[in-house]
Coordinates of C-alpha atoms in Angstrom, one line a residue:
Chain A
X977 CA -44.9 -48.0 33.8
X978 CA -44.0 -45.5 36.7
X979 CA -42.5 -42.5 35.9
X980 CA -40.6 -40.5 38.6
X981 CA -39.5 -37.3 37.7
X982 CA -36.3 -36.4 40.0
X983 CA -36.5 -32.8 39.5
X984 CA -39.8 -33.1 41.1
X985 CA -38.4 -35.3 44.0
X986 CA -35.2 -34.0 44.6
X987 CA -34.4 -31.1 42.7
X988 CA -31.8 -29.9 40.4
X989 CA -28.7 -31.1 42.0
X990 CA -28.8 -34.2 42.2
X991 CA -25.6 -34.8 45.0
X992 CA -26.4 -35.8 48.5
X993 CA -26.4 -39.6 49.2
X994 CA -29.6 -38.8 51.4
X995 CA -31.8 -37.3 48.4
X996 CA -30.5 -40.6 45.9
X997 CA -31.8 -42.8 49.1
X998 CA -35.4 -41.1 48.5
X999 CA -35.2 -42.0 44.9
X1000 CA -34.5 -45.7 46.2
X1001 CA -37.6 -45.9 47.4
X1002 CA -39.8 -44.0 45.6
X1003 CA -38.1 -46.9 42.7
X1004 CA -38.7 -49.5 44.9
X1005 CA -41.8 -49.4 45.9
X1006 CA -43.3 -49.0 42.2
X1007 CA -41.2 -52.2 41.7
X1008 CA -42.5 -54.4 43.6
X1009 CA -46.2 -53.7 42.8
X1010 CA -44.8 -55.0 39.8
X1011 CA -44.7 -51.9 37.8
X1012 CA -41.8 -50.9 35.9
X1013 CA -40.0 -48.1 36.2
X1014 CA -39.4 -44.9 34.2
X1015 CA -36.9 -42.5 35.9
X1016 CA -37.0 -38.8 34.4
X1017 CA -33.6 -36.8 35.0
X1018 CA -34.5 -34.2 32.4
X1019 CA -34.0 -30.4 34.4
X1020 CA -30.8 -32.2 36.4
X1021 CA -28.1 -29.6 36.3
X1022 CA -25.7 -31.6 38.4
X1023 CA -25.2 -35.3 38.3
X1024 CA -23.0 -37.0 41.0
X1025 CA -22.0 -40.7 41.0
X1026 CA -23.0 -40.3 44.8
X1027 CA -26.5 -39.6 44.5
X1028 CA -26.9 -42.3 41.8
X1029 CA -25.1 -45.0 44.3
X1030 CA -27.8 -43.8 47.0
X1031 CA -30.6 -43.8 44.2
X1032 CA -29.7 -46.5 41.8
X1033 CA -27.1 -48.7 42.8
X1034 CA -28.7 -49.6 45.7
X1035 CA -31.3 -51.7 43.9
X1036 CA -29.0 -54.7 42.9
X1037 CA -30.2 -55.5 47.0
X1038 CA -33.3 -56.6 45.9
X1039 CA -33.3 -56.7 42.3
X1040 CA -31.1 -59.0 40.0
X1041 CA -29.2 -57.4 36.8
X1042 CA -31.4 -59.1 34.5
X1043 CA -34.7 -58.0 36.1
X1044 CA -33.5 -54.4 36.4
X1045 CA -32.4 -54.2 32.7
X1046 CA -36.2 -55.2 32.0
X1047 CA -37.8 -53.1 34.1
X1048 CA -35.6 -50.1 34.5
X1049 CA -35.4 -46.9 32.3
X1050 CA -33.6 -44.1 32.5
X1051 CA -34.7 -40.9 30.2
X1052 CA -33.2 -37.1 30.3
X1053 CA -29.7 -37.6 30.6
X1054 CA -27.0 -36.6 28.1
X1055 CA -24.1 -38.5 26.9
X1056 CA -21.9 -37.6 30.1
X1057 CA -25.0 -38.4 32.4
X1058 CA -26.0 -41.6 30.4
X1059 CA -22.3 -43.0 30.9
X1060 CA -22.4 -42.0 34.6
X1061 CA -25.2 -43.9 35.5
X1062 CA -24.1 -47.4 34.0
X1063 CA -21.1 -47.3 36.0
X1064 CA -23.1 -46.5 38.8
X1065 CA -24.9 -50.0 37.9
X1066 CA -22.0 -51.9 36.6
X1067 CA -20.2 -51.1 40.5
X1068 CA -23.7 -51.4 41.7
X1069 CA -24.1 -55.6 40.1
X1070 CA -20.6 -56.0 40.7
X1071 CA -21.1 -55.3 44.3
X1072 CA -23.9 -56.9 45.0
X1073 CA -23.3 -60.1 43.1
X1074 CA -19.9 -60.4 45.0
X1075 CA -20.0 -62.6 48.7
X1076 CA -18.7 -60.5 51.5
X1077 CA -15.9 -62.6 51.2
X1078 CA -15.5 -62.3 48.0
X1079 CA -15.8 -58.6 48.0
X1080 CA -12.7 -58.6 50.9
X1081 CA -10.9 -60.9 49.0
X1082 CA -11.6 -59.0 45.8
X1083 CA -10.3 -55.9 47.6
X1084 CA -7.2 -57.6 48.9
X1085 CA -5.8 -58.7 45.3
X1086 CA -6.5 -54.9 43.4
X1087 CA -4.5 -54.2 46.6
X1088 CA -1.4 -56.4 46.1
X1089 CA -2.2 -55.3 42.1
X1090 CA -1.6 -51.5 42.7
X1091 CA 1.5 -52.6 45.1
X1092 CA 2.9 -54.2 41.4
Chain B
X97 CA 10.4 -17.0 67.8
X98 CA 8.3 -17.0 71.2
X99 CA 6.7 -20.5 71.6
X100 CA 3.1 -19.3 70.7
X101 CA 4.5 -18.2 67.6
X102 CA 3.6 -19.8 63.7
X103 CA 6.3 -18.7 60.7
X104 CA 3.9 -18.9 58.2
X105 CA 6.4 -19.5 54.8
X106 CA 6.2 -18.8 51.1
X107 CA 3.6 -21.1 49.7
X108 CA 4.1 -21.0 45.2
X109 CA 2.4 -21.8 42.3
X110 CA 4.0 -24.6 41.9
X111 CA 5.0 -26.1 44.4
X112 CA 5.9 -29.9 45.6
X113 CA 4.9 -31.6 47.9
X114 CA 7.4 -31.3 49.5
X115 CA 7.3 -27.9 49.7
X116 CA 4.1 -27.6 50.7
X117 CA 5.1 -30.3 53.7
X118 CA 7.6 -27.6 55.0
X119 CA 5.1 -25.3 54.5
X120 CA 2.4 -26.9 57.2
X121 CA 5.4 -28.5 59.1
X122 CA 5.4 -25.3 61.7
X123 CA 1.4 -25.7 62.5
X124 CA 1.2 -29.1 63.3
X125 CA 1.8 -29.2 67.4
X126 CA -1.1 -26.1 67.1
X127 CA -3.7 -27.7 66.0
X128 CA -5.1 -29.2 69.2
X129 CA -3.4 -27.9 71.6
X130 CA -1.7 -24.1 73.0
X131 CA -5.2 -21.8 73.6
X132 CA -3.6 -18.7 71.6
X133 CA -1.3 -18.6 68.9
X134 CA -0.1 -15.5 66.6
X135 CA 0.6 -16.1 62.9
X136 CA 3.4 -14.4 61.8
X137 CA 4.1 -13.2 57.8
X138 CA 7.5 -11.5 58.0
X139 CA 9.0 -14.3 55.8
X140 CA 5.6 -14.6 53.6
X141 CA 6.2 -13.1 50.5
X142 CA 3.4 -15.7 48.5
X143 CA 0.9 -17.3 48.6
X144 CA -1.3 -20.0 47.2
X145 CA -4.7 -21.0 47.1
X146 CA -3.0 -24.8 48.7
X147 CA -1.2 -22.1 51.5
X148 CA -4.9 -20.3 52.2
X149 CA -7.2 -23.6 52.8
X150 CA -4.8 -25.5 54.5
X151 CA -4.7 -21.8 57.1
X152 CA -8.3 -21.5 56.9
X153 CA -8.5 -25.1 57.6
X154 CA -6.0 -24.4 60.7
X155 CA -8.0 -22.0 62.6
X156 CA -11.6 -23.4 61.7
X157 CA -10.5 -26.5 63.5
X158 CA -8.8 -24.7 67.1
X159 CA -11.9 -22.4 66.8
X160 CA -14.3 -26.0 67.5
X161 CA -12.4 -26.3 70.8
X162 CA -11.8 -22.9 71.9
X163 CA -8.3 -22.8 70.2
X164 CA -7.2 -18.1 69.1
X165 CA -5.1 -17.0 66.1
X166 CA -4.3 -14.4 66.0
X167 CA -2.0 -12.1 63.6
X168 CA 1.0 -9.9 64.0
X169 CA -0.1 -7.3 62.0
X170 CA 3.2 -5.3 61.2
X171 CA 5.6 -7.9 59.9
X172 CA 2.8 -8.8 57.0
X173 CA 3.0 -7.3 53.7
X174 CA -0.2 -5.6 52.1
X175 CA -0.2 -7.9 49.1
X176 CA -0.8 -11.1 51.2
X177 CA -2.6 -8.9 53.7
X178 CA -5.4 -7.8 50.6
X179 CA -5.3 -11.3 49.2
X180 CA -6.4 -12.8 52.7
X181 CA -9.1 -10.8 51.9
X182 CA -10.0 -11.3 48.8
X183 CA -10.4 -15.2 49.6
X184 CA -12.4 -13.6 52.0
X185 CA -10.0 -15.3 54.8
X186 CA -9.9 -11.8 57.2
X187 CA -13.0 -12.4 58.9
X188 CA -12.2 -15.4 60.0
X189 CA -9.5 -13.2 61.8
X190 CA -12.4 -10.7 63.2
X191 CA -11.1 -8.3 60.4
X192 CA -12.1 -6.6 57.2
X193 CA -11.9 -8.8 54.1
X194 CA -10.4 -6.6 51.0
X195 CA -14.0 -5.3 48.9
X196 CA -13.6 -7.5 46.0
X197 CA -12.2 -11.0 44.8
X198 CA -10.1 -9.9 41.8
X199 CA -9.0 -13.7 40.9
X200 CA -9.1 -15.1 44.0
X201 CA -12.1 -18.1 44.4
X202 CA -12.9 -17.5 47.8
X203 CA -13.3 -19.3 50.7
X204 CA -17.0 -21.3 51.0
X205 CA -16.9 -23.2 54.4
X206 CA -19.9 -26.0 55.0
X207 CA -20.6 -27.5 58.2
X208 CA -23.3 -30.2 56.9
X209 CA -23.4 -30.3 52.9
X210 CA -25.3 -28.2 51.1
X211 CA -25.1 -29.6 47.3
X212 CA -27.2 -26.3 46.1
X213 CA -24.4 -24.3 48.2
X214 CA -21.4 -25.8 46.0
X215 CA -23.2 -25.7 42.9
X216 CA -24.2 -21.9 43.5
X217 CA -20.2 -21.2 44.8
X218 CA -18.9 -22.5 41.5
X219 CA -21.4 -20.4 39.0
X220 CA -21.0 -17.5 41.1
X221 CA -16.9 -17.5 41.6
X222 CA -15.8 -19.4 39.2
X223 CA -17.5 -19.1 36.0
X224 CA -18.7 -15.6 36.5
X225 CA -15.1 -15.0 38.1
X226 CA -13.5 -11.3 37.2
X227 CA -10.5 -12.2 34.4
X228 CA -12.1 -15.8 33.6
X229 CA -12.8 -16.9 30.2
X230 CA -16.0 -18.1 29.4
X231 CA -16.4 -22.0 30.2
X232 CA -18.2 -24.2 28.2
X233 CA -20.6 -26.1 29.1
X234 CA -18.9 -29.6 30.0
X235 CA -16.5 -28.0 32.0
X236 CA -19.0 -26.2 34.2
X237 CA -20.9 -29.8 34.5
X238 CA -17.6 -31.5 35.1
X239 CA -16.7 -28.3 37.6
X240 CA -19.8 -29.2 39.6
X241 CA -20.1 -33.0 39.4
X242 CA -15.8 -32.5 41.1
X243 CA -16.6 -30.5 44.3
X244 CA -19.8 -31.4 45.0
X245 CA -18.4 -35.7 44.9
X246 CA -15.5 -34.4 47.1
X247 CA -17.6 -33.4 49.9
X248 CA -19.9 -35.6 49.9
X249 CA -16.6 -37.7 51.0
X250 CA -15.9 -34.7 53.7
X251 CA -19.0 -35.3 55.5
X252 CA -18.6 -39.3 54.7
X253 CA -15.6 -40.2 55.7
X254 CA -13.5 -38.1 56.7
X255 CA -15.0 -37.2 60.7
X256 CA -13.9 -33.6 60.0
X257 CA -14.1 -31.5 63.1
X258 CA -13.7 -28.2 60.8
X259 CA -16.1 -29.9 58.3
X260 CA -14.7 -28.8 55.0
X261 CA -13.7 -26.2 53.3
X262 CA -12.9 -25.1 49.3
X263 CA -10.7 -22.5 48.5
X264 CA -8.8 -21.2 44.8
X265 CA -7.1 -19.5 42.7
X266 CA -7.6 -18.1 38.8
X267 CA -4.1 -18.2 36.8
X268 CA -4.7 -16.2 33.5
X269 CA -1.5 -16.2 32.6
X270 CA -2.3 -19.6 32.1
X271 CA -5.9 -19.9 31.8
X272 CA -5.8 -22.5 35.7
X273 CA -8.2 -22.5 37.8
X274 CA -6.6 -23.8 40.9
X275 CA -9.5 -25.1 43.5
X276 CA -8.4 -26.7 47.5
X277 CA -10.3 -28.7 49.1
X278 CA -9.4 -29.5 52.6
X279 CA -10.5 -30.9 56.1
X280 CA -9.0 -31.8 58.9
X281 CA -10.0 -35.0 59.9
X282 CA -8.7 -38.8 59.8
X283 CA -7.2 -38.2 56.8
X284 CA -7.8 -40.0 53.7
X285 CA -4.7 -43.2 54.0
X286 CA -5.9 -43.2 57.6
X287 CA -9.6 -44.3 56.9
X288 CA -8.4 -46.8 54.5
X289 CA -6.1 -47.8 56.5
X290 CA -8.6 -48.8 59.0
X291 CA -10.2 -51.4 56.3
X292 CA -6.5 -52.6 56.3
X293 CA -5.4 -51.6 53.2
X294 CA -2.0 -50.3 52.5
X295 CA -1.0 -49.8 56.2
X296 CA 2.3 -49.8 55.7
X297 CA 2.6 -46.9 53.1
X298 CA 0.1 -43.9 52.9
X299 CA 0.5 -42.2 49.7
X300 CA -1.1 -45.6 48.4
X301 CA -3.4 -45.8 50.7
X302 CA -4.3 -43.0 48.8
X303 CA -3.8 -44.3 45.7
X304 CA -6.1 -47.4 46.6
X305 CA -9.5 -44.8 47.2
X306 CA -8.5 -43.7 43.0
X307 CA -9.1 -46.4 42.1
X308 CA -12.8 -47.3 40.8
X309 CA -15.1 -48.9 43.1
X310 CA -13.1 -49.0 45.7
X311 CA -14.5 -47.5 49.2
X312 CA -14.4 -48.0 52.6
X313 CA -17.9 -48.3 53.2
X314 CA -19.2 -51.8 53.1
X315 CA -22.6 -51.7 53.3
X316 CA -23.6 -49.8 49.7
X317 CA -21.7 -49.8 46.3
X318 CA -19.6 -46.6 45.9
X319 CA -15.8 -46.0 44.9
X320 CA -16.6 -43.7 41.8
X321 CA -16.3 -40.0 43.0
X322 CA -12.6 -39.9 43.4
X323 CA -12.2 -42.1 40.4
X324 CA -14.7 -39.8 38.4
X325 CA -12.9 -36.5 39.3
X326 CA -9.3 -38.5 38.0
X327 CA -10.4 -39.5 34.9
X328 CA -12.0 -36.3 34.3
X329 CA -8.2 -34.5 35.4
X330 CA -6.3 -36.9 32.9
X331 CA -9.1 -35.6 30.1
X332 CA -8.4 -32.0 31.0
X333 CA -5.1 -32.6 31.0
X334 CA -4.6 -30.6 35.1
X335 CA -3.3 -32.0 37.9
X336 CA -4.8 -33.9 41.0
X337 CA -2.5 -33.9 44.1
X338 CA -4.6 -35.2 47.0
X339 CA -2.3 -34.7 51.0
X340 CA -3.2 -36.8 53.6
X341 CA -1.1 -38.1 56.3
X342 CA 2.1 -38.4 55.5
X343 CA 1.0 -39.5 51.7
X344 CA 0.9 -38.0 48.8
X345 CA -0.5 -39.1 45.3
X346 CA -0.8 -36.5 42.1
X347 CA -2.1 -37.6 39.3
X348 CA -0.9 -35.0 36.2
X349 CA -2.5 -35.3 33.2
X350 CA -1.7 -39.4 32.4
X351 CA 0.5 -39.9 34.8
X352 CA 0.1 -40.3 38.4
X353 CA 2.7 -41.2 41.6
X354 CA 2.8 -42.0 45.0
X355 CA 5.2 -39.7 47.4
X356 CA 5.6 -39.4 51.7
X357 CA 5.8 -36.2 52.8
X358 CA 7.9 -35.3 56.1
X359 CA 5.5 -34.0 58.5
X360 CA 2.3 -35.8 58.1
X361 CA -0.9 -33.8 57.6
X362 CA -4.0 -33.7 60.1
X363 CA -6.5 -33.9 57.3
X364 CA -7.3 -34.7 53.9
X365 CA -5.7 -31.9 51.1
X366 CA -7.2 -31.9 47.9
X367 CA -5.9 -29.9 44.9
X368 CA -8.1 -29.7 41.6
X369 CA -5.4 -28.0 39.3
X370 CA -8.1 -27.6 35.8
X371 CA -7.3 -25.5 32.9
X372 CA -9.6 -23.3 30.5
X373 CA -10.3 -25.4 27.5
X374 CA -12.0 -24.9 25.3
X375 CA -11.8 -28.2 22.9
X376 CA -12.5 -30.5 25.7
X377 CA -15.0 -33.3 26.0
X378 CA -15.7 -35.0 29.5
X379 CA -17.0 -38.9 28.8
X380 CA -15.7 -41.6 30.9
X381 CA -14.3 -44.9 28.6
X382 CA -17.5 -47.4 29.2
X383 CA -16.5 -50.8 29.1
X384 CA -19.6 -52.3 27.6
X385 CA -22.7 -51.0 25.9
X386 CA -25.0 -51.5 28.8
X387 CA -24.8 -52.2 32.6

């Protein structure tokens, strides 16, 4: 198990998508080496979806939902941030499961439902 | 009124979107033209944070292309002048600021994202502001996240020549904080419409951007920043108003409405109204236990 201390990598304010990409690269490398990964958010004061989309959402481009369920953990989050992480991951799973045509169809359908 | 004088109207605390449009209408011709203009505050009796945000964006945007903004200081009331100083807007007009901010949340301007500065801004000018009641850790946290998400959106999406700015006001009688984030870019509605959504209605285009998972970026998952902000506003029973191009979308507590503007705003203006409550818990409702 590889433990990545988020605060050591990018500091306590986790907002910038570019910082998220740094975490993503480290996580991806560890997963590629066959290691499970634990992301430790202890000490993080500000955590946004913009950071998490880049940090963990991007992993769905390379790994299945089942694989990440088994091999990716996170610690050091309060209840609010825990739910935010789950929201980001759920959103990312939906995004990568859909083909480009399916994504366009989903967006068009949601536009029509907002009109109705 | 001579050709290069712009009248600055009053903008009151609970002004609706039509009032805001009346306020920024006179500025429309001057965002990108006429090298030198003069602001006339003689009819301005009250200015809220939205008005301050529009003024700041206007001045900074014009500076980017070499335009200059002067003020007719003979016609401005001392109250308005001092309030501009509390907001730290006087230095944009090459004047001295008021020595203290009072209930004003002064200008934060960024040309590139500096999230740590946004968090420090909340700590210094909102959380520790004069007359501000103690804020729960949960509220502070959500305020940090909300403002950070809005600034990320400015630099990810807006294409704004003036960058992004925030400015606000605290109202002790109602225990309400009003924070406005503004840019002079493409406009949220136009950005969404470039991706093919709601070409006929700017307000609906803005609404689209507030929904879970809706993003104009197609290469990465996203579309959660404005959604989580909207969920926070619902929990807080606060308000969220987004003006962009000729559209307006208002979330007031649990209810949402879409409006059209009589004039086009050249950018995006977001007004966040939050109640400083001691009893709230902010947690996104979960669809599932695990992803």
